């Protein structure tokens, strides 16, 4: 309210109050007696920074990153924070900018992201803000602006994770896109890694090809829904092929024995967490997990899902009644 006062005394008073609250919230994080108390204070700081359009320095961002891991419940307790998503200011996981329903909220978001992109001197973090601008443009159905911004990122920062992520989701020639044929693949089967799983095994069935890892938090969150949908639709001709991007087949075997049975087709792709070092996964454009691709009985990609499989059941109802 002070910032909206417009006059110089109001602005000075607002900035003083802003600085006071920032110091107080940092103090609360530093002196928290438990992880939940620390996370609550970090959430308050993030919320305050977003609401007042305040830029945070790299030290504060690092503190937040340590205090509020991506799996924290505090990331999903506020729709605006969920909507803001991926930037290093918030470190959210599996976010969706479409949570920003109103045009005014999206306008404010765009202005804030542009400020971040223009003022942050850490190139990778800047590219993250730029990637959110691309996503926001797609949500606004401004494909010309989105493509222009993406092309600039592909030229200026082609090797940064967020550029690769955008390319995997929006580049016109990306391998996994709706309407294209599922690219050829050949993975070691599980549990018998001497056998192979290829495209030929899923011909004639509607199949969800699920790229996941035992180390991946969002993959764990998707497990209940995958099991539910498999139970409902398997007898109608639906199959799941889960490709585990993991260090060893034994890791996957232990996970299936102790946590989720995954009673469908399973395959293995050698992968070192944080280092996308599997050429098959790279060729398919897999840069984030989970990545799930719904393929029809003719081998054509019907839908590509990210961290969740929202809408999968309704799509299966349509495909399996033909």
mmCIF file of C-alpha atoms in Angstrom, residues 86-309:
data_model
loop_
_atom_site.group_PDB
_atom_site.id
_atom_site.type_symbol
_atom_site.label_atom_id
_atom_site.label_comp_id
_atom_site.label_asym_id
_atom_site.label_seq_id
_atom_site.Cartn_x
_atom_site.Cartn_y
_atom_site.Cartn_z
ATOM 1 C CA UNK A 86 10.736 -22.470 -11.814
ATOM 2 C CA UNK A 87 12.794 -19.321 -11.205
ATOM 3 C CA UNK A 88 15.702 -19.581 -8.817
ATOM 4 C CA UNK A 89 13.919 -17.092 -6.574
ATOM 5 C CA UNK A 90 11.370 -19.767 -5.712
ATOM 6 C CA UNK A 91 12.986 -23.090 -6.644
ATOM 7 C CA UNK A 92 9.588 -24.690 -7.123
ATOM 8 C CA UNK A 93 9.067 -28.079 -8.704
ATOM 9 C CA UNK A 94 6.401 -29.096 -11.201
ATOM 10 C CA UNK A 95 4.902 -25.627 -11.354
ATOM 11 C CA UNK A 96 2.351 -24.313 -13.793
ATOM 12 C CA UNK A 97 2.203 -20.648 -14.750
ATOM 13 C CA UNK A 98 -1.376 -21.164 -15.912
ATOM 14 C CA UNK A 99 -2.275 -20.827 -12.203
ATOM 15 C CA UNK A 100 -2.068 -17.099 -12.915
ATOM 16 C CA UNK A 101 -5.651 -16.709 -14.059
ATOM 17 C CA UNK A 102 -6.083 -12.964 -14.353
ATOM 18 C CA UNK A 103 -4.542 -10.773 -17.018
ATOM 19 C CA UNK A 104 -3.342 -8.336 -14.352
ATOM 20 C CA UNK A 105 -1.504 -11.113 -12.472
ATOM 21 C CA UNK A 106 0.171 -12.252 -15.690
ATOM 22 C CA UNK A 107 1.149 -8.667 -16.528
ATOM 23 C CA UNK A 108 2.759 -8.224 -13.116
ATOM 24 C CA UNK A 109 4.511 -11.564 -13.513
ATOM 25 C CA UNK A 110 5.871 -10.598 -16.916
ATOM 26 C CA UNK A 111 7.199 -7.292 -15.590
ATOM 27 C CA UNK A 112 8.886 -9.036 -12.666
ATOM 28 C CA UNK A 113 10.452 -11.709 -14.862
ATOM 29 C CA UNK A 114 11.710 -9.076 -17.293
ATOM 30 C CA UNK A 115 13.327 -7.239 -14.383
ATOM 31 C CA UNK A 116 15.005 -10.466 -13.316
ATOM 32 C CA UNK A 117 16.202 -11.235 -16.836
ATOM 33 C CA UNK A 118 17.610 -7.726 -17.244
ATOM 34 C CA UNK A 119 19.250 -7.309 -13.835
ATOM 35 C CA UNK A 120 20.549 -10.684 -12.616
ATOM 36 C CA UNK A 121 24.210 -11.162 -13.436
ATOM 37 C CA UNK A 122 24.227 -14.950 -12.978
ATOM 38 C CA UNK A 123 23.738 -16.298 -16.538
ATOM 39 C CA UNK A 124 22.081 -19.582 -15.635
ATOM 40 C CA UNK A 125 19.621 -17.963 -13.244
ATOM 41 C CA UNK A 126 18.905 -15.278 -15.834
ATOM 42 C CA UNK A 127 18.132 -17.993 -18.366
ATOM 43 C CA UNK A 128 15.636 -19.452 -15.912
ATOM 44 C CA UNK A 129 13.747 -16.144 -15.734
ATOM 45 C CA UNK A 130 13.871 -15.963 -19.536
ATOM 46 C CA UNK A 131 12.463 -19.476 -19.781
ATOM 47 C CA UNK A 132 9.482 -18.443 -17.654
ATOM 48 C CA UNK A 133 8.886 -15.522 -20.012
ATOM 49 C CA UNK A 134 8.701 -18.021 -22.873
ATOM 50 C CA UNK A 135 6.202 -20.167 -20.990
ATOM 51 C CA UNK A 136 4.137 -17.116 -20.082
ATOM 52 C CA UNK A 137 4.012 -16.086 -23.742
ATOM 53 C CA UNK A 138 2.721 -19.544 -24.699
ATOM 54 C CA UNK A 139 0.049 -19.320 -21.983
ATOM 55 C CA UNK A 140 -0.989 -15.966 -23.446
ATOM 56 C CA UNK A 141 -1.164 -17.714 -26.862
ATOM 57 C CA UNK A 142 1.420 -15.210 -28.146
ATOM 58 C CA UNK A 143 3.310 -17.861 -30.097
ATOM 59 C CA UNK A 144 5.248 -15.309 -32.169
ATOM 60 C CA UNK A 145 6.736 -13.702 -29.031
ATOM 61 C CA UNK A 146 7.313 -17.103 -27.418
ATOM 62 C CA UNK A 147 9.175 -18.410 -30.459
ATOM 63 C CA UNK A 148 11.249 -15.230 -30.718
ATOM 64 C CA UNK A 149 12.291 -15.464 -27.057
ATOM 65 C CA UNK A 150 13.046 -19.166 -27.394
ATOM 66 C CA UNK A 151 15.156 -18.607 -30.503
ATOM 67 C CA UNK A 152 17.169 -15.959 -28.628
ATOM 68 C CA UNK A 153 17.804 -18.428 -25.795
ATOM 69 C CA UNK A 154 18.833 -21.152 -28.250
ATOM 70 C CA UNK A 155 21.442 -18.755 -29.649
ATOM 71 C CA UNK A 156 22.627 -17.118 -26.412
ATOM 72 C CA UNK A 157 22.430 -19.973 -23.884
ATOM 73 C CA UNK A 158 21.955 -23.277 -25.744
ATOM 74 C CA UNK A 159 23.654 -25.418 -23.085
ATOM 75 C CA UNK A 160 21.786 -24.216 -20.020
ATOM 76 C CA UNK A 161 19.265 -26.671 -18.542
ATOM 77 C CA UNK A 162 16.288 -24.359 -18.930
ATOM 78 C CA UNK A 163 17.021 -23.751 -22.595
ATOM 79 C CA UNK A 164 17.194 -27.492 -23.177
ATOM 80 C CA UNK A 165 13.982 -27.972 -21.234
ATOM 81 C CA UNK A 166 12.162 -25.385 -23.346
ATOM 82 C CA UNK A 167 13.501 -26.915 -26.542
ATOM 83 C CA UNK A 168 12.238 -30.329 -25.457
ATOM 84 C CA UNK A 169 8.755 -28.879 -24.873
ATOM 85 C CA UNK A 170 8.350 -26.249 -27.561
ATOM 86 C CA UNK A 171 10.911 -26.599 -30.382
ATOM 87 C CA UNK A 172 8.999 -27.409 -33.612
ATOM 88 C CA UNK A 173 11.308 -30.336 -34.429
ATOM 89 C CA UNK A 174 11.443 -31.868 -30.924
ATOM 90 C CA UNK A 175 11.354 -35.685 -31.047
ATOM 91 C CA UNK A 176 8.483 -36.124 -28.588
ATOM 92 C CA UNK A 177 5.605 -34.024 -29.842
ATOM 93 C CA UNK A 178 1.915 -34.576 -30.373
ATOM 94 C CA UNK A 179 1.091 -35.929 -33.823
ATOM 95 C CA UNK A 180 4.572 -37.332 -34.492
ATOM 96 C CA UNK A 181 5.463 -41.001 -34.603
ATOM 97 C CA UNK A 182 7.116 -42.279 -31.460
ATOM 98 C CA UNK A 183 10.867 -42.390 -32.258
ATOM 99 C CA UNK A 184 12.529 -45.793 -32.321
ATOM 100 C CA UNK A 185 13.969 -46.955 -29.000
ATOM 101 C CA UNK A 186 15.801 -50.011 -27.708
ATOM 102 C CA UNK A 187 16.269 -50.427 -23.960
ATOM 103 C CA UNK A 188 17.323 -53.261 -21.664
ATOM 104 C CA UNK A 189 14.291 -54.995 -20.177
ATOM 105 C CA UNK A 190 13.682 -55.366 -16.450
ATOM 106 C CA UNK A 191 14.179 -57.524 -14.512
ATOM 107 C CA UNK A 192 15.971 -59.549 -17.210
ATOM 108 C CA UNK A 193 18.441 -57.049 -18.685
ATOM 109 C CA UNK A 194 19.608 -59.595 -21.276
ATOM 110 C CA UNK A 195 16.275 -59.038 -23.071
ATOM 111 C CA UNK A 196 15.396 -55.881 -25.010
ATOM 112 C CA UNK A 197 12.299 -53.688 -25.183
ATOM 113 C CA UNK A 198 11.689 -51.857 -28.451
ATOM 114 C CA UNK A 199 8.837 -50.114 -30.250
ATOM 115 C CA UNK A 200 7.692 -53.458 -31.633
ATOM 116 C CA UNK A 201 6.564 -54.578 -28.176
ATOM 117 C CA UNK A 202 3.943 -51.833 -27.872
ATOM 118 C CA UNK A 203 2.527 -51.949 -31.400
ATOM 119 C CA UNK A 204 -1.235 -52.385 -31.372
ATOM 120 C CA UNK A 205 -1.729 -51.079 -27.839
ATOM 121 C CA UNK A 206 -2.340 -47.652 -26.376
ATOM 122 C CA UNK A 207 0.818 -47.217 -24.286
ATOM 123 C CA UNK A 208 2.070 -44.659 -21.817
ATOM 124 C CA UNK A 209 5.868 -44.536 -22.114
ATOM 125 C CA UNK A 210 7.055 -43.223 -18.755
ATOM 126 C CA UNK A 211 10.634 -41.982 -18.292
ATOM 127 C CA UNK A 212 11.348 -41.862 -14.563
ATOM 128 C CA UNK A 213 13.971 -42.479 -11.847
ATOM 129 C CA UNK A 214 14.020 -43.735 -8.273
ATOM 130 C CA UNK A 215 15.838 -40.512 -7.315
ATOM 131 C CA UNK A 216 13.072 -38.287 -8.763
ATOM 132 C CA UNK A 217 10.603 -36.752 -6.283
ATOM 133 C CA UNK A 218 7.907 -35.853 -8.842
ATOM 134 C CA UNK A 219 8.168 -39.399 -10.229
ATOM 135 C CA UNK A 220 7.283 -40.721 -6.778
ATOM 136 C CA UNK A 221 4.303 -38.365 -6.601
ATOM 137 C CA UNK A 222 2.990 -39.752 -9.899
ATOM 138 C CA UNK A 223 3.123 -43.402 -8.800
ATOM 139 C CA UNK A 224 -0.336 -43.601 -7.155
ATOM 140 C CA UNK A 225 -2.052 -42.207 -10.250
ATOM 141 C CA UNK A 226 -0.135 -44.495 -12.611
ATOM 142 C CA UNK A 227 -1.157 -47.547 -10.584
ATOM 143 C CA UNK A 228 -4.758 -46.375 -10.405
ATOM 144 C CA UNK A 229 -5.031 -45.737 -14.152
ATOM 145 C CA UNK A 230 -3.282 -48.997 -15.023
ATOM 146 C CA UNK A 231 -5.741 -50.971 -12.879
ATOM 147 C CA UNK A 232 -8.719 -49.230 -14.489
ATOM 148 C CA UNK A 233 -7.690 -49.452 -18.144
ATOM 149 C CA UNK A 234 -5.273 -52.363 -18.574
ATOM 150 C CA UNK A 235 -8.020 -54.860 -19.409
ATOM 151 C CA UNK A 236 -9.276 -52.486 -22.098
ATOM 152 C CA UNK A 237 -5.969 -52.563 -23.970
ATOM 153 C CA UNK A 238 -3.886 -49.997 -22.105
ATOM 154 C CA UNK A 239 -0.224 -50.626 -21.312
ATOM 155 C CA UNK A 240 2.500 -48.738 -19.464
ATOM 156 C CA UNK A 241 6.191 -48.952 -20.281
ATOM 157 C CA UNK A 242 8.313 -47.383 -17.557
ATOM 158 C CA UNK A 243 11.912 -46.641 -18.558
ATOM 159 C CA UNK A 244 13.985 -46.239 -15.401
ATOM 160 C CA UNK A 245 16.809 -43.731 -15.784
ATOM 161 C CA UNK A 246 18.960 -44.997 -12.937
ATOM 162 C CA UNK A 247 22.486 -46.054 -12.022
ATOM 163 C CA UNK A 248 21.820 -49.787 -11.683
ATOM 164 C CA UNK A 249 18.981 -52.261 -12.363
ATOM 165 C CA UNK A 250 19.330 -53.405 -8.758
ATOM 166 C CA UNK A 251 18.298 -49.952 -7.532
ATOM 167 C CA UNK A 252 15.073 -50.249 -9.500
ATOM 168 C CA UNK A 253 14.476 -53.809 -8.277
ATOM 169 C CA UNK A 254 14.752 -52.704 -4.637
ATOM 170 C CA UNK A 255 12.346 -49.834 -5.263
ATOM 171 C CA UNK A 256 9.741 -52.124 -6.851
ATOM 172 C CA UNK A 257 10.090 -54.683 -4.077
ATOM 173 C CA UNK A 258 9.726 -52.219 -1.201
ATOM 174 C CA UNK A 259 7.678 -49.266 -2.498
ATOM 175 C CA UNK A 260 5.659 -49.578 -5.732
ATOM 176 C CA UNK A 261 5.272 -52.869 -7.658
ATOM 177 C CA UNK A 262 4.830 -51.262 -11.112
ATOM 178 C CA UNK A 263 3.113 -54.393 -12.551
ATOM 179 C CA UNK A 264 3.629 -53.391 -16.185
ATOM 180 C CA UNK A 265 6.448 -53.362 -18.742
ATOM 181 C CA UNK A 266 9.710 -52.043 -17.329
ATOM 182 C CA UNK A 267 12.998 -51.105 -18.963
ATOM 183 C CA UNK A 268 16.339 -49.664 -17.867
ATOM 184 C CA UNK A 269 18.460 -46.801 -19.205
ATOM 185 C CA UNK A 270 21.861 -46.233 -17.577
ATOM 186 C CA UNK A 271 21.842 -42.742 -16.093
ATOM 187 C CA UNK A 272 23.876 -40.779 -13.558
ATOM 188 C CA UNK A 273 21.677 -38.402 -11.577
ATOM 189 C CA UNK A 274 22.209 -34.813 -12.659
ATOM 190 C CA UNK A 275 24.275 -35.865 -15.686
ATOM 191 C CA UNK A 276 22.194 -36.729 -18.737
ATOM 192 C CA UNK A 277 24.785 -39.164 -20.061
ATOM 193 C CA UNK A 278 22.597 -41.686 -21.880
ATOM 194 C CA UNK A 279 22.680 -41.105 -25.675
ATOM 195 C CA UNK A 280 19.265 -42.731 -26.194
ATOM 196 C CA UNK A 281 17.620 -40.438 -23.663
ATOM 197 C CA UNK A 282 19.405 -37.454 -25.167
ATOM 198 C CA UNK A 283 18.252 -38.409 -28.668
ATOM 199 C CA UNK A 284 14.662 -38.564 -27.414
ATOM 200 C CA UNK A 285 14.997 -35.098 -25.889
ATOM 201 C CA UNK A 286 14.497 -36.276 -22.300
ATOM 202 C CA UNK A 287 15.856 -33.506 -20.081
ATOM 203 C CA UNK A 288 13.438 -33.588 -17.167
ATOM 204 C CA UNK A 289 11.715 -36.309 -15.155
ATOM 205 C CA UNK A 290 9.158 -37.690 -15.172
ATOM 206 C CA UNK A 291 8.463 -37.393 -18.883
ATOM 207 C CA UNK A 292 5.473 -39.406 -20.033
ATOM 208 C CA UNK A 293 4.360 -39.923 -23.611
ATOM 209 C CA UNK A 294 1.004 -41.430 -24.575
ATOM 210 C CA UNK A 295 1.238 -43.413 -27.818
ATOM 211 C CA UNK A 296 -1.775 -44.784 -29.718
ATOM 212 C CA UNK A 297 -2.032 -48.257 -31.250
ATOM 213 C CA UNK A 298 -0.517 -46.973 -34.502
ATOM 214 C CA UNK A 299 2.584 -45.616 -32.779
ATOM 215 C CA UNK A 300 1.544 -41.964 -32.998
ATOM 216 C CA UNK A 301 2.104 -39.654 -30.021
ATOM 217 C CA UNK A 302 -1.247 -38.507 -28.659
ATOM 218 C CA UNK A 303 -0.081 -36.473 -25.658
ATOM 219 C CA UNK A 304 3.083 -35.530 -23.798
ATOM 220 C CA UNK A 305 2.872 -35.042 -20.031
ATOM 221 C CA UNK A 306 5.335 -33.432 -17.652
ATOM 222 C CA UNK A 307 5.437 -33.799 -13.851
ATOM 223 C CA UNK A 308 1.874 -35.079 -13.671
ATOM 224 C CA UNK A 309 -0.494 -37.031 -15.898
#
